[in-house]
Amino acid sequence: MSEKEIKNLEEIFEQRIARDEKIEPKDWMPEKYRKTHIRQISQHAHSEIIGMLPEGNWITRAPSLRRKVALLAKVQDEAGHGLYLYSACETLGISREELYEQLHTGKAKYSSIFNYPTLTWADMGAIGWLVDGAAIINQVPLCSTSYGPYARAMIRVCKEESFHQRQGYEIMISLANGTPEQKEMAQDALNRWWWPSLMMLGPTDAESVHTAQSMKWKLKRKTNDELRQQFIDQTVPQADLIGLTIPDPDLKWNEETKRYDFGEIDWDEFWQVVKGHGPCNKQRLSARVDAWEEGEWVRDAAMAYAKKQEDKKLKKAI
Amino acid sequence: MMKNENIIQYIYGIADNALILGQRLSELCGHGPILEVDIAMTNMALDLLGQTRSYYQYAAQLSGEEKTEDDVAFLRLEKQYRNVLLVEQPNKHFGYIITRQFFYDVFHLLLLEELQNSKDETLSAIAKKGIKEVSYHQRFSSDWIKRLGDGTAESHNKIQEAVDDLWQYTDELFHMTEDDAIALENGVGVDTATLKEKYNNRIKEVLEEASLVVPETKWFQKGGKQGIHSEHMGYLLADLQYMQRTYPNMKW
């Protein structure tokens, strides 16, 4: 294809996106669009799969049967999200094995929040309430993103995430209304998860490298700082309602802007965790690598068995 | 009339298997060899824990005390759990997980097929609902036995190893305790001893199709039904009971 022809296709493509048309797997798309989407969708899928681990840490120790079943179902939902996001990603011409390979070698990233440890049962509440809460704010705009398979996957993901968020908040309510020990447990979890949750919405706009292009392709509708402000404004009253204190001495309502002003985020910590040196980075990744490597003989057996069955069928047909 | 205490003990004999196997399966959530298998195993854990809750709610109600399903699940001593040794065996590798599941599923389905005829309406209802779930479990585990048995040389060896190691725990499934006998006399319980032949036939059928050998051992382990468990059980309970033991008398 000549340069002029490509330029022409690109123009048509950008116009389609501007008209809010969906791009489908078989449509022509610029290479950069494909690559950016592979990066973002796979990062999202990996986050779901890695995200199973911190919560999985409490399934066997959940305090009641009802909570155990709900947590198990929640973590299973995350596996399901991973599954449809990997499938959406595969429509862009990359295999699940390649995507795993990128995760396992550290080439692909996942949400840094999952590199923090889950130390008490209250962390199950805090993760649902804050982490899923922040995730929803990030993800709702993606339900109308330009790439069809991603947008459709996100509609399902968001429905389940908002259920998880309520479930997490409900755990916090029970604890906040419980004994002094339970209330302390809830406050401690909020103290540990608050700042990482704010960081989850990404670096400040000044530092964010992908924002401009992502806005154009509707992979993003608001900037990181806007999303963060939205998250804070929505979450602070929820904490007040159950008598928990946001661990930020600078947090206060601003009558003029009608928003909360908040304290400085420790961006050094953010970059430390992103670069692989958080409290659980190594542990999370090696849990995935171990599961993959220990499962190799199982996958090989399944493939070999399927082939034998296929051969038997062929023989019969002949 | 059967005393409530006998029915409760009879229920523990069934429900504790579901709880302990459900607990073992939940350890695996997030660590499966294939994402789809991870999801399927979690489904089975959810089914088993759902069944557990129905049985325990009923047992708590029969106790006549102010008990809940959680008191039953979390606050008994090890020797008061009536599960068989099979279900408490650890997740050594995927071959063990599937074999343990398969050996239990085949029994479980046969048991529920009989239990649905129980005179006790609650047990009959729980059994009827469980049959659908457990038929799926049995299909899942049988299919994997075949895949692993007739897959690669490595998978064949691994699954045969698990079959050989776990077979010794299967005989206990058919032992009748005193409470089982009382439940049977009263039309509430199942005569598990009569299920053995069908069980052996089904197991043999699948193992042979998977080109695996049914072990010939005549030595079997027992004790779980009497509350005498393996060394693994204490650790499993330490996990399971951790919150309830550390923070007693709280609502979650």
Coordinates of C-alpha atoms in Angstrom, one line a residue, chain A residues 38-170:
Chain A
I38 CA -3.1 -5.0 23.0
R39 CA -1.1 -3.2 25.7
Q40 CA -4.1 -1.8 27.5
I41 CA -6.4 -4.7 27.3
S42 CA -3.8 -7.2 28.2
Q43 CA -2.7 -5.1 31.1
H44 CA -6.2 -5.1 32.2
A45 CA -6.6 -8.8 31.8
H46 CA -3.4 -9.4 33.8
S47 CA -4.6 -7.1 36.6
E48 CA -7.7 -9.3 36.9
I49 CA -5.6 -12.5 37.1
I50 CA -3.0 -11.1 39.5
G51 CA -5.8 -9.4 41.4
M52 CA -7.1 -12.8 42.3
L53 CA -4.1 -13.4 44.5
P54 CA -4.4 -10.9 47.3
E55 CA -8.1 -11.7 47.9
G56 CA -7.5 -15.4 47.3
N57 CA -5.2 -15.1 50.3
W58 CA -8.3 -14.9 52.6
I59 CA -10.7 -17.4 51.1
T60 CA -9.6 -20.3 53.3
R61 CA -9.7 -18.0 56.4
A62 CA -13.0 -16.1 55.7
P63 CA -14.8 -15.6 59.1
S64 CA -18.2 -17.1 58.1
L65 CA -19.6 -19.4 55.5
R66 CA -21.6 -16.6 53.9
R67 CA -18.5 -14.5 53.5
K68 CA -16.4 -17.4 52.3
V69 CA -18.8 -18.2 49.5
A70 CA -19.2 -14.5 48.5
L71 CA -15.4 -14.0 48.4
L72 CA -14.9 -17.2 46.4
A73 CA -17.5 -16.1 43.9
K74 CA -15.9 -12.7 43.7
V75 CA -12.5 -14.0 43.0
Q76 CA -14.0 -16.3 40.4
D77 CA -15.6 -13.3 38.7
E78 CA -12.2 -11.8 38.4
A79 CA -11.0 -15.0 36.6
G80 CA -14.0 -14.6 34.4
H81 CA -13.1 -11.0 33.6
G82 CA -9.6 -12.1 32.8
L83 CA -11.0 -14.7 30.4
Y84 CA -13.1 -12.3 28.4
L85 CA -10.4 -9.6 28.4
Y86 CA -7.9 -12.1 27.1
S87 CA -10.4 -13.2 24.5
A88 CA -11.0 -9.5 23.5
C89 CA -7.2 -9.1 23.2
E90 CA -6.8 -12.2 21.1
T91 CA -9.1 -10.6 18.4
L92 CA -6.2 -8.2 17.8
G93 CA -4.0 -11.1 16.6
I94 CA -2.0 -12.2 19.7
S95 CA -2.4 -15.5 21.6
R96 CA -3.1 -16.0 25.2
E97 CA 0.2 -17.9 25.5
E98 CA 2.1 -14.8 24.2
L99 CA 0.2 -12.6 26.6
Y100 CA 1.1 -14.8 29.5
E101 CA 4.7 -14.9 28.4
Q102 CA 4.7 -11.1 28.5
L103 CA 3.3 -11.1 32.0
H104 CA 5.7 -13.8 33.3
T105 CA 8.8 -12.1 31.9
G106 CA 7.8 -8.7 33.3
K107 CA 7.3 -7.2 29.9
A108 CA 3.6 -6.5 30.5
K109 CA 2.4 -4.6 33.5
Y110 CA -0.6 -5.0 35.7
S111 CA -2.2 -2.7 38.3
S112 CA 0.3 -1.9 41.0
I113 CA -2.3 -2.0 43.7
F114 CA -2.1 -5.8 43.8
N115 CA 1.5 -5.6 45.0
Y116 CA 0.3 -4.7 48.5
P117 CA -0.3 -7.4 51.1
T118 CA -3.7 -8.4 52.5
L119 CA -3.0 -8.6 56.2
T120 CA -6.5 -8.8 57.8
W121 CA -10.0 -9.8 56.9
A122 CA -10.9 -6.1 56.7
D123 CA -8.6 -5.8 53.7
M124 CA -11.3 -7.8 51.8
G125 CA -13.7 -5.0 52.6
A126 CA -11.2 -2.2 51.8
I127 CA -10.3 -3.8 48.5
G128 CA -13.9 -4.1 47.4
W129 CA -14.8 -0.7 48.5
L130 CA -11.8 1.3 47.5
V131 CA -9.9 -0.7 44.9
D132 CA -13.0 -1.9 43.0
G133 CA -14.4 1.6 43.5
A134 CA -11.4 3.2 41.8
A135 CA -11.5 0.5 39.1
I136 CA -15.1 1.3 38.3
I137 CA -14.3 5.0 37.9
N138 CA -11.5 4.0 35.5
Q139 CA -13.6 1.5 33.7
V140 CA -17.1 2.9 33.2
P141 CA -15.9 5.2 30.4
L142 CA -14.5 2.1 28.6
C143 CA -17.9 0.7 28.1
S144 CA -18.2 3.2 25.2
T145 CA -14.6 2.9 24.0
S146 CA -14.0 2.6 20.2
Y147 CA -12.8 -1.0 20.0
G148 CA -16.0 -3.2 19.9
P149 CA -14.8 -6.3 21.7
Y150 CA -13.2 -4.3 24.5
A151 CA -16.3 -2.1 25.0
R152 CA -18.6 -5.2 25.1
A153 CA -16.3 -7.0 27.6
M154 CA -16.3 -3.9 29.8
I155 CA -20.1 -3.7 30.0
R156 CA -20.1 -7.1 31.7
V157 CA -17.0 -6.3 33.8
C158 CA -18.5 -3.1 35.1
K159 CA -21.8 -4.7 36.1
E160 CA -20.0 -7.2 38.3
E161 CA -17.5 -4.7 39.6
S162 CA -20.2 -2.5 41.0
F163 CA -21.6 -5.5 42.8
H164 CA -18.2 -6.2 44.2
Q165 CA -17.8 -2.6 45.3
R166 CA -21.1 -2.8 47.3
Q167 CA -20.1 -6.1 48.7
G168 CA -16.8 -4.6 49.9
Y169 CA -18.5 -1.6 51.5
E170 CA -20.9 -3.9 53.2

